[in-house]
XYZ file of C-alpha atoms in Angstrom:
681
model
C 7.808 36.413 20.604
C 6.497 32.917 21.625
C 4.297 32.832 24.684
C 6.137 31.311 27.632
C 3.312 28.880 28.242
C 4.029 27.239 24.754
C 7.783 26.996 25.875
C 6.734 25.429 29.130
C 4.621 22.895 27.431
C 7.410 21.939 25.050
C 9.764 21.602 27.997
C 7.312 19.422 29.980
C 7.063 17.041 26.904
C 10.856 17.184 26.281
C 11.427 16.104 29.854
C 8.929 13.274 29.515
C 10.656 12.122 26.231
C 14.217 12.279 27.919
C 12.737 10.236 31.033
C 11.283 7.688 28.463
C 14.554 7.190 26.747
C 16.396 6.738 30.071
C 13.742 4.258 31.176
C 14.052 2.110 28.140
C 17.851 2.085 28.267
C 17.733 1.078 31.906
C 15.074 -1.711 31.231
C 16.649 -3.265 28.066
C 15.455 -6.744 29.041
C 11.849 -5.526 29.250
C 12.093 -3.265 26.222
C 13.097 -6.220 24.005
C 11.477 -5.162 20.736
C 13.477 -2.933 18.403
C 12.826 0.953 18.852
C 14.230 4.177 18.201
C 13.842 7.305 20.432
C 13.479 10.948 19.174
C 16.295 12.133 21.535
C 17.851 15.156 19.814
C 14.846 15.648 17.479
C 12.529 16.894 20.090
C 12.397 20.407 19.197
C 11.401 20.309 15.571
C 8.908 17.507 16.192
C 7.140 19.411 18.916
C 7.207 22.744 16.977
C 5.516 20.882 14.094
C 2.993 19.139 16.381
C 1.847 22.226 17.953
C 0.724 23.705 14.646
C -1.504 20.875 13.717
C -5.356 20.785 14.079
C -7.661 17.900 14.014
C -8.632 18.246 10.276
C -4.819 17.746 9.393
C -3.079 14.675 8.459
C 0.596 13.556 9.609
C 2.741 10.693 8.800
C 5.312 10.416 11.581
C 8.398 8.165 10.953
C 10.121 5.789 13.348
C 11.846 8.410 15.381
C 8.920 10.629 15.865
C 7.747 9.955 19.291
C 7.984 13.645 20.171
C 5.786 14.483 17.393
C 3.198 11.889 18.512
C 3.326 13.402 22.004
C 3.033 16.713 20.838
C -0.429 16.102 19.175
C -1.761 14.630 22.381
C -0.773 11.032 22.962
C 0.586 9.969 26.397
C 3.783 8.009 27.241
C 1.533 5.134 28.400
C -0.052 5.011 24.883
C 3.331 4.988 23.217
C 4.695 2.369 25.725
C 1.969 0.026 24.865
C 3.260 -0.082 21.356
C 6.976 -0.173 22.636
C 6.200 -3.310 24.386
C 3.930 -4.715 21.835
C 1.012 -5.095 24.158
C -2.532 -6.154 23.405
C -3.974 -2.721 24.303
C -1.843 -0.867 21.951
C -4.307 1.574 20.562
C -2.477 1.853 17.401
C -1.811 -1.618 16.158
C -2.594 -4.058 18.931
C 0.922 -5.255 19.437
C 1.588 -5.729 15.642
C 3.888 -2.969 14.836
C 7.107 -1.261 15.996
C 7.314 1.728 18.469
C 6.517 5.018 16.914
C 4.532 3.400 14.183
C 1.091 5.041 14.904
C -2.080 5.106 12.945
C -5.164 6.988 14.161
C -8.669 8.013 12.861
C -10.804 10.117 15.021
C -12.150 13.604 15.168
C -10.095 14.822 18.110
C -6.602 14.673 16.544
C -4.905 14.826 13.120
C -5.315 11.601 11.126
C -2.363 9.297 10.857
C -2.412 6.502 8.254
C -0.485 3.440 8.642
C 3.037 3.495 7.291
C 5.850 0.930 7.131
C 9.402 1.144 8.489
C 10.700 1.104 4.740
C 12.816 4.139 4.567
C 11.090 6.953 2.594
C 8.244 4.882 1.450
C 5.899 7.064 3.378
C 6.446 9.928 1.063
C 4.197 8.429 -1.726
C 1.208 7.293 0.454
C 1.120 10.624 2.322
C 1.491 12.647 -0.985
C -1.493 10.537 -2.021
C -3.288 12.062 0.932
C -2.647 15.541 -0.243
C -3.718 14.453 -3.783
C -6.987 13.340 -2.351
C -7.456 16.511 -0.371
C -6.868 18.561 -3.334
C -9.316 16.532 -5.471
C -11.984 16.883 -2.760
C -11.423 20.749 -2.738
C -11.999 20.901 -6.466
C -15.062 18.705 -6.156
C -16.458 20.986 -3.375
C -15.187 24.319 -4.946
C -13.857 25.237 -1.368
C -10.572 24.994 0.402
C -10.649 22.701 3.459
C -7.578 24.383 4.873
C -6.149 20.922 5.948
C -2.428 20.308 5.699
C -0.570 17.166 5.136
C 2.661 16.545 6.933
C 5.152 13.939 5.798
C 8.128 13.422 8.218
C 11.347 11.984 6.684
C 15.038 11.538 7.713
C 17.565 13.228 5.386
C 19.055 9.973 4.460
C 15.705 8.842 2.861
C 15.857 11.592 0.369
C 18.213 9.548 -1.821
C 15.265 6.958 -2.381
C 13.833 7.258 -5.863
C 10.255 6.931 -4.516
C 10.634 10.246 -2.614
C 11.543 11.895 -5.886
C 8.329 10.474 -7.283
C 6.437 11.973 -4.649
C 8.124 15.350 -4.851
C 7.471 15.310 -8.714
C 3.837 14.725 -8.211
C 3.505 17.242 -5.336
C 5.090 20.173 -7.304
C 3.273 19.099 -10.640
C -0.143 19.288 -8.999
C 0.722 21.823 -6.317
C -0.387 19.956 -3.362
C -0.918 21.116 0.228
C 1.974 18.971 1.764
C 4.912 19.827 4.095
C 7.888 17.505 3.720
C 9.428 17.825 7.175
C 13.100 16.473 6.825
C 15.048 15.775 9.968
C 18.673 15.735 9.101
C 20.994 14.289 11.946
C 23.704 13.476 9.428
C 23.431 9.736 9.806
C 21.853 6.979 7.900
C 22.509 4.165 10.458
C 26.414 4.060 10.193
C 26.613 5.922 6.925
C 27.643 9.660 7.129
C 25.985 12.373 5.172
C 29.322 12.856 3.289
C 29.455 9.143 2.392
C 25.970 8.837 1.077
C 24.676 11.969 -0.568
C 26.118 14.794 -2.713
C 23.616 17.330 -1.223
C 21.005 17.701 1.604
C 17.383 17.808 1.233
C 17.098 21.539 1.112
C 19.621 21.693 -1.886
C 17.934 18.639 -3.435
C 14.444 20.288 -3.348
C 15.722 23.161 -5.479
C 15.513 20.902 -8.453
C 11.796 20.486 -8.088
C 10.242 23.672 -9.521
C 7.419 24.846 -7.290
C 8.682 23.367 -4.140
C 8.986 26.077 -1.394
C 11.778 25.427 0.960
C 13.307 26.555 4.206
C 16.085 25.611 6.621
C 16.048 25.784 10.381
C 18.007 24.767 13.344
C 15.770 21.948 14.503
C 17.417 21.846 17.943
C 16.110 25.340 18.762
C 12.463 25.094 19.761
C 11.753 28.813 19.345
C 13.252 29.018 15.910
C 11.596 25.925 14.917
C 8.228 26.893 16.210
C 8.407 30.259 14.290
C 9.471 28.485 11.003
C 6.661 25.784 11.324
C 4.095 28.319 12.209
C 4.746 30.358 9.024
C 5.091 27.279 6.884
C 1.740 25.747 8.085
C -0.022 28.916 7.743
C 1.364 29.279 4.186
C 0.111 25.765 3.176
C -3.232 26.353 4.771
C -3.609 29.572 2.731
C -1.772 28.851 -0.544
C -2.427 25.129 -0.930
C 1.221 24.597 -2.261
C 3.995 22.194 -1.257
C 6.902 23.027 1.164
C 10.082 21.296 2.245
C 11.439 22.024 5.677
C 15.003 21.072 6.276
C 15.798 20.931 10.082
C 19.271 20.192 11.372
C 19.186 18.073 14.405
C 21.406 16.142 16.609
C 21.227 12.380 17.286
C 21.401 11.830 20.941
C 20.433 8.243 21.128
C 21.244 4.919 19.234
C 20.014 4.412 15.627
C 17.837 1.755 17.288
C 17.904 -0.289 20.340
C 19.597 -2.998 18.333
C 22.174 -0.855 16.431
C 23.858 1.080 19.376
C 25.861 4.363 18.880
C 28.974 2.670 20.219
C 29.055 0.385 17.201
C 29.955 3.071 14.815
C 30.135 6.472 16.484
C 33.257 8.079 18.026
C 33.429 10.070 21.331
C 34.127 13.109 18.992
C 30.878 12.459 17.126
C 28.919 12.121 20.197
C 30.323 15.328 21.872
C 29.492 17.249 18.796
C 25.906 16.103 18.963
C 25.599 16.775 22.720
C 26.271 20.592 22.067
C 22.969 20.705 20.194
C 20.755 18.934 22.701
C 17.426 20.762 22.522
C 16.400 20.113 26.089
C 19.101 22.370 27.734
C 18.845 24.851 25.144
C 15.071 25.382 25.893
C 15.891 25.159 29.589
C 18.299 28.169 29.246
C 15.650 30.096 27.442
C 13.129 29.559 30.134
C 15.496 30.691 32.789
C 16.050 33.897 30.646
C 12.386 34.371 30.489
C 12.345 34.445 34.296
C 11.084 30.966 34.907
C 12.546 29.811 38.216
C 14.989 26.967 38.611
C 12.630 25.312 41.174
C 9.799 25.359 38.481
C 11.813 23.623 36.090
C 13.058 21.074 38.547
C 9.463 20.416 39.450
C 8.532 19.827 35.742
C 11.551 17.532 35.424
C 10.398 15.646 38.624
C 6.733 15.269 37.434
C 7.893 14.018 33.988
C 9.946 11.288 35.595
C 7.113 10.266 37.926
C 4.568 10.251 35.141
C 7.172 8.081 32.954
C 7.842 5.708 35.686
C 4.116 5.326 36.554
C 3.191 4.825 32.828
C 5.917 2.359 32.269
C 4.919 0.221 35.196
C 1.430 0.223 34.050
C 2.373 -0.583 30.516
C 4.648 -3.499 31.595
C 1.745 -4.890 33.606
C -0.719 -4.593 30.779
C -1.845 -7.889 29.017
C -0.282 -9.485 26.010
C -2.322 -9.701 22.844
C -4.671 -12.669 22.707
C -3.173 -15.216 20.175
C -6.679 -15.870 18.928
C -6.622 -12.326 17.270
C -3.608 -12.882 15.093
C -5.724 -13.481 11.934
C -8.096 -10.492 12.641
C -8.176 -7.568 10.188
C -6.203 -9.297 7.305
C -9.152 -8.012 5.225
C -11.991 -5.646 5.953
C -15.419 -7.191 5.672
C -17.177 -6.947 2.440
C -20.794 -6.780 1.778
C -20.554 -8.343 -1.813
C -21.078 -11.946 -1.043
C -24.010 -12.858 -3.591
C -24.359 -12.691 -7.231
C -26.785 -9.778 -8.025
C -28.316 -8.310 -11.151
C -28.946 -9.629 -14.531
C -25.896 -11.380 -16.147
C -27.656 -11.924 -19.420
C -30.460 -9.370 -20.016
C -32.974 -10.158 -22.798
C -31.855 -8.376 -25.833
C -28.557 -7.166 -24.631
C -25.934 -6.804 -27.292
C -22.589 -8.802 -27.044
C -19.625 -6.753 -26.062
C -15.968 -7.452 -25.872
C -14.014 -7.640 -22.547
C -12.217 -4.319 -22.877
C -15.695 -2.511 -23.408
C -16.995 -4.563 -20.360
C -14.434 -2.940 -18.206
C -14.881 0.513 -19.839
C -18.685 0.277 -19.202
C -18.252 -0.858 -15.650
C -15.912 1.894 -14.845
C -18.232 4.514 -16.570
C -21.321 3.382 -14.449
C -19.303 3.521 -11.315
C -17.952 6.942 -11.982
C -21.550 8.176 -12.986
C -22.911 6.980 -9.584
C -19.848 7.765 -7.296
C -18.070 11.141 -7.410
C -15.452 9.622 -5.118
C -14.173 7.386 -7.919
C -11.019 8.531 -9.841
C -9.128 6.847 -12.526
C -5.332 7.506 -13.287
C -2.183 6.007 -14.689
C 0.035 6.370 -17.809
C -1.851 7.419 -20.932
C -5.316 6.924 -19.577
C -6.458 10.492 -19.980
C -8.721 11.810 -22.724
C -5.949 12.183 -25.438
C -5.376 8.374 -25.743
C -7.714 6.657 -23.174
C -5.256 3.948 -22.498
C -2.856 2.132 -24.616
C -5.618 -0.660 -25.166
C -8.533 2.107 -25.239
C -9.602 0.554 -22.046
C -10.489 4.001 -20.704
C -11.508 5.587 -24.040
C -14.007 8.431 -23.546
C -13.820 8.426 -19.728
C -11.556 11.325 -19.849
C -13.913 13.384 -22.010
C -16.969 12.506 -19.916
C -15.675 13.004 -16.421
C -12.824 15.636 -16.993
C -9.216 15.967 -16.092
C -9.656 15.979 -12.360
C -11.135 12.534 -12.299
C -9.451 10.853 -15.131
C -5.896 11.833 -15.745
C -2.422 10.741 -16.871
C 0.450 10.456 -14.471
C 4.216 10.415 -15.238
C 6.082 7.126 -15.735
C 5.798 6.466 -11.986
C 4.392 3.115 -11.190
C 5.361 3.313 -7.535
C 3.595 6.667 -7.242
C 0.565 5.357 -9.141
C 0.280 2.264 -6.745
C 1.220 3.865 -3.562
C -0.693 7.037 -3.791
C -3.934 4.994 -3.539
C -3.152 4.328 0.180
C -3.501 8.090 0.880
C -6.381 8.610 -1.635
C -8.330 5.902 0.152
C -7.684 7.267 3.536
C -9.470 10.511 2.732
C -12.565 8.536 1.331
C -11.760 8.373 -2.343
C -11.725 5.140 -4.466
C -8.932 5.182 -6.840
C -8.779 2.791 -10.048
C -5.330 2.912 -11.264
C -3.422 1.127 -13.910
C -0.012 -0.011 -14.910
C 0.321 -0.383 -18.706
C 1.534 -3.969 -18.698
C 2.247 -6.694 -16.099
C 5.852 -6.466 -16.877
C 5.958 -3.102 -15.453
C 4.296 -3.784 -12.237
C 7.663 -4.361 -10.487
C 8.510 -0.482 -9.805
C 5.302 -0.384 -8.013
C 5.722 -3.723 -6.289
C 7.553 -2.032 -3.330
C 4.494 0.096 -2.489
C 2.009 -2.827 -3.138
C 3.912 -5.212 -0.670
C 5.061 -2.633 1.899
C 2.303 -0.052 2.167
C -0.961 -1.180 0.464
C -1.151 -4.844 1.614
C -0.438 -4.406 5.126
C -2.338 -1.253 5.937
C -5.551 -2.988 7.167
C -3.892 -5.572 9.239
C -1.294 -3.346 11.004
C -3.933 -0.775 11.532
C -6.364 -3.079 13.084
C -8.842 -2.406 10.372
C -8.669 1.353 10.699
C -7.094 1.937 7.202
C -8.021 -0.727 4.675
C -6.831 0.495 1.313
C -9.877 0.567 -1.060
C -8.322 0.628 -4.511
C -8.362 -1.284 -7.972
C -5.173 -1.863 -9.636
C -5.698 -2.850 -13.349
C -2.897 -4.979 -14.759
C -3.066 -6.260 -18.624
C -1.228 -9.501 -18.753
C -0.525 -12.421 -21.140
C 1.091 -13.246 -24.338
C -0.179 -13.351 -27.847
C 0.854 -12.072 -31.460
C 4.568 -11.307 -30.722
C 4.227 -8.818 -27.665
C 7.775 -9.676 -26.818
C 9.572 -10.004 -23.434
C 8.384 -6.931 -21.757
C 4.784 -6.796 -22.834
C 3.586 -10.279 -22.361
C 4.276 -11.422 -18.916
C 1.997 -13.296 -16.575
C 2.441 -12.188 -12.898
C -0.304 -14.020 -10.838
C 2.177 -16.037 -8.784
C 4.159 -13.015 -7.959
C 1.088 -11.071 -6.896
C -0.544 -13.847 -5.038
C 2.585 -14.197 -2.804
C 1.530 -10.878 -1.232
C -1.049 -11.382 1.533
C -3.635 -8.863 2.176
C -4.762 -8.083 -1.446
C -7.510 -9.729 -3.677
C -6.791 -11.003 -7.160
C -9.278 -11.328 -10.026
C -8.777 -12.850 -13.382
C -11.810 -12.730 -15.606
C -11.945 -14.677 -18.826
C -15.038 -13.147 -20.526
C -16.973 -9.863 -20.641
C -19.747 -10.527 -18.225
C -17.258 -11.634 -15.676
C -15.105 -8.599 -16.244
C -18.004 -6.230 -15.628
C -19.410 -8.165 -12.506
C -16.029 -8.486 -10.981
C -15.031 -4.809 -11.660
C -18.167 -3.838 -9.745
C -17.467 -6.118 -6.941
C -13.841 -4.705 -6.823
C -15.098 -1.228 -6.500
C -17.537 -2.067 -3.609
C -14.808 -4.189 -1.756
C -13.151 -1.983 0.748
C -9.706 -3.761 0.057
C -7.107 -3.661 -2.405
C -8.010 -5.546 -5.560
C -5.696 -6.513 -8.523
C -7.470 -7.129 -11.710
C -5.393 -9.170 -14.094
C -6.789 -8.615 -17.507
C -5.583 -10.679 -20.400
C -4.928 -8.345 -23.201
C -5.419 -11.291 -25.842
C -8.961 -11.557 -24.637
C -9.736 -7.925 -24.657
C -11.179 -7.954 -28.185
C -11.279 -11.862 -28.842
C -8.888 -11.390 -31.716
C -6.989 -14.634 -30.895
C -8.714 -17.518 -32.804
C -10.985 -19.457 -30.451
C -11.662 -16.891 -27.896
C -14.862 -15.744 -29.299
C -16.696 -16.756 -26.262
C -15.008 -14.034 -24.319
C -17.685 -11.793 -25.818
C -20.899 -11.880 -23.952
C -24.230 -10.087 -23.576
C -23.588 -7.024 -21.534
C -24.800 -7.671 -17.868
C -27.178 -5.231 -16.298
C -26.048 -2.020 -14.694
C -26.581 -3.581 -11.295
C -24.779 -6.773 -12.088
C -22.115 -7.782 -9.309
C -20.236 -10.988 -9.248
C -18.686 -11.682 -5.844
C -15.163 -12.926 -5.433
C -14.345 -16.361 -4.550
C -16.872 -18.031 -6.824
C -15.556 -20.337 -9.628
C -17.731 -21.281 -12.576
C -18.263 -24.563 -14.261
C -18.242 -23.513 -17.879
C -18.075 -26.941 -19.515
C -19.703 -30.097 -18.069
C -18.728 -33.546 -18.500
C -21.526 -36.087 -19.138
C -22.886 -37.993 -16.128
C -22.134 -41.196 -17.865
C -18.390 -40.373 -18.299
C -18.196 -39.302 -14.562
C -19.898 -42.408 -13.375
C -17.652 -44.617 -15.282
C -14.463 -42.740 -14.075
C -13.695 -41.794 -17.616
C -13.738 -37.931 -17.049
C -11.287 -35.279 -15.909
C -11.777 -31.801 -14.624
C -9.423 -28.934 -15.830
C -9.041 -26.048 -13.257
C -7.882 -22.981 -14.953
C -8.487 -19.277 -15.746
C -7.840 -16.602 -18.313
C -6.573 -17.920 -21.662
C -6.451 -21.459 -20.130
C -10.240 -21.369 -20.387
C -10.107 -21.332 -24.274
C -7.311 -23.775 -24.484
C -9.252 -26.255 -22.286
C -12.470 -25.709 -24.167
C -10.763 -26.367 -27.623
C -9.060 -29.443 -26.269
C -12.227 -30.830 -24.760
C -13.629 -31.048 -28.261
C -11.398 -33.977 -28.814
C -13.053 -36.018 -26.166
C -16.432 -37.420 -25.918
C -18.020 -35.318 -23.141
C -15.430 -36.418 -20.736
C -13.778 -32.971 -19.922
C -15.268 -30.517 -17.337
C -13.708 -27.004 -17.312
C -13.727 -24.755 -14.236
C -12.980 -21.091 -14.595
C -11.582 -19.861 -11.289
C -12.464 -16.170 -12.133
C -10.717 -15.037 -8.809
C -7.464 -16.238 -7.705
C -7.858 -14.942 -4.145
C -10.137 -15.664 -2.605
C -10.220 -19.016 -4.311
C -13.343 -21.143 -4.520
C -11.787 -24.174 -2.927
C -15.105 -25.738 -2.122
C -16.026 -25.978 -5.753
C -12.531 -27.054 -6.734
C -12.353 -30.015 -4.202
C -15.898 -31.092 -4.939
C -15.343 -31.250 -8.735
C -11.952 -33.092 -8.320
C -13.599 -35.553 -6.055
C -16.235 -36.150 -8.539
C -13.880 -36.819 -11.375
C -10.717 -38.468 -9.634
C -8.640 -36.799 -12.184
C -7.590 -33.209 -12.544
C -5.423 -30.972 -14.723
C -4.475 -27.362 -13.376
C -3.694 -25.288 -16.426
C -2.006 -21.931 -16.480
C -0.368 -19.634 -18.948
C 2.526 -18.804 -16.441
C 5.880 -20.679 -16.519
C 5.057 -23.684 -14.537
C 7.896 -24.187 -12.003
C 7.044 -22.880 -8.562
C 3.908 -21.236 -9.856
C 0.388 -20.620 -8.344
C -0.847 -23.574 -10.431
C 1.684 -25.934 -8.871
C 0.880 -24.656 -5.422
C -2.884 -25.254 -6.155
C -2.210 -28.763 -7.407
C -0.334 -29.533 -4.148
C -3.472 -28.254 -2.214
C -5.673 -30.362 -4.323
C -3.656 -33.411 -3.802
C -3.692 -33.064 -0.164
C -7.487 -32.353 0.135
C -8.471 -34.950 -2.370
C -5.998 -37.659 -1.900
C -8.395 -40.473 -1.141
C -10.482 -39.573 -4.333
C -7.739 -39.189 -6.698
C -7.294 -42.032 -9.549
C -4.151 -40.350 -10.797
C -1.644 -37.642 -9.708
C -2.859 -34.127 -10.256
C -1.303 -32.862 -13.402
C -0.034 -29.239 -14.147
C 0.450 -27.574 -17.392
C 1.971 -24.163 -17.913
C 4.393 -22.325 -20.210
C 7.883 -23.524 -20.467
C 10.360 -22.165 -17.821
C 12.034 -19.463 -19.857
C 12.928 -16.201 -18.227
C 10.676 -14.338 -20.510
C 8.246 -14.564 -23.462
C 10.328 -14.483 -26.739
C 9.405 -11.911 -29.402
C 9.321 -14.362 -32.290
C 5.707 -15.732 -32.652
C 7.082 -19.199 -33.464
C 9.091 -19.220 -30.414
C 6.231 -17.480 -28.367
C 3.780 -20.383 -29.339
C 6.513 -22.969 -28.537
C 6.653 -21.530 -25.047
C 2.993 -21.280 -24.323
C 0.309 -23.949 -23.670
C -2.154 -24.568 -26.380
C -4.982 -26.795 -27.121
C -2.773 -29.481 -28.522
C -0.567 -29.750 -25.485
C -3.657 -29.801 -23.217
C -5.031 -32.673 -25.402
C -2.074 -34.864 -24.981
C -1.971 -34.334 -21.302
C -5.613 -34.975 -20.870
C -5.105 -38.262 -22.937
C -2.484 -39.257 -20.398
C -4.620 -38.584 -17.546
C -7.774 -40.400 -18.855
C -5.684 -43.476 -19.571
C -3.998 -43.458 -16.147
């Protein structure tokens, strides 16, 4: 039997939540930002919150204000987020109501998560993955549990299935709390899904599961107590399916009267958790006057907190660009780039050696993705021997789950690990793109710097030798359209090793675009991609372009020179083309595409007055064209001719046949012709 003091605590919070919902509804002009309330879901949320300890992790979703209240946050703290105020402790006015994030020793940790339905399942499972790894590392159970809150309608999302699959495969200490109110906005359960979450979970071997009346606090409390204790002890996943009523609107902007009938409403009112708990307290001997006093105090607290929140200051507009990235200490090139006597290595080995050195020094570094384990070591052998050296806990294969590979890094990073992950080819980054855009890139900004995602995503790119339409893509423009991530694109072994080290020590998400045609310098003319192996402590900071070929001072002084701004394979096309000119061509290798070394770019364009931006990507609407526009604007008065751009032909894909492939791509001959045009302008 649950102690009455626990029931009274729950009733006090339920009364506050009810008063909050009524206050928001009565002040719609003030509560102008979209929001949802937890009315109807209070019992299961509070029952869950009461089981959690400071060592635990929880990911509430957008209807979980009661859960947030239950772990110790006040109405005032939540109202600051409701009104997007500057003092919002969670996101500083940047996020919706009931989108918390929190990192401190006094309460469970809450990572940032988006509003995208079901997307929290992967990052939160990544937390459990990280917890499990650290327990193996320390040879001891932490006892921490991870709770991922979901609505039942979200279970149809494919990414939820990826999370479930990984959780049962690795037997992770996570609880999926599914709150089922039978609605997905205006879509009923009967319309949208063939089974509920409890039934669906039966298909995941190893997923423990239970159902509960989520409107009954006492029943919910007992179930959640048992489930949490089980996961603390057994370290295995659990799904809780809680049936609950929806007593408010879907959101303040999608109101119940738009799509729900009076009959729908009446059915849900019968299961209101608040009167249910009230009646139980009366049966326990709590007086009517005591309950009325609780309700009165709740209303007064909510009214006072709301007035205080309304009067609190708006965010300072000057802060809008803060926390896009966490600050990095890697700002200068360090170590020996070309040690005496160092053997030349190919690019693929430079990456391998860099990661090996990182993993030898940092036990928090883990590497995973498809086929990177010790059996193969990556389809390009880019992880060869790492699995054998560091074991299956640190270097391991995943299923074909690009979304999980990318999104799990959010949770892994949150527990203090540094994941290095891979997708096999750039063409297959798109299943993971949702997580990269929605969760990874926004986490630092929307958590006000509390949860930058420190990860490296390795992506083999580029065309050569008949790789075909799904193994030859260039994706830099697509990736660069995402704000909040950094992008490297090395063209030689030394840069590969130095940038990989910089990426590891950077607290932000980094995408490493690695041209597979340069991995072994098998493409004619790319022998210079092999370099002496830099020293173990060599680090090359992001945002530092490199002049790899100089024009003569006389050519520059006579206005008979041109600078080629390029990266990746473009470096070698440009160098080959430059041989057709008399020291008239300068070649700048960008090395990183974001941050971009605009200072060097603009200085070199102004020195020459003529510029070609060279890329392997299809040209129209590309990063290269955007860069050319920026150069034109900033160097306008110094230009002797319009900035030219050369990229691949604008086909939807790279054709398989090598004759067609070459016809599509730039090459030294095409670069030469365009440079002649520029020099004669």
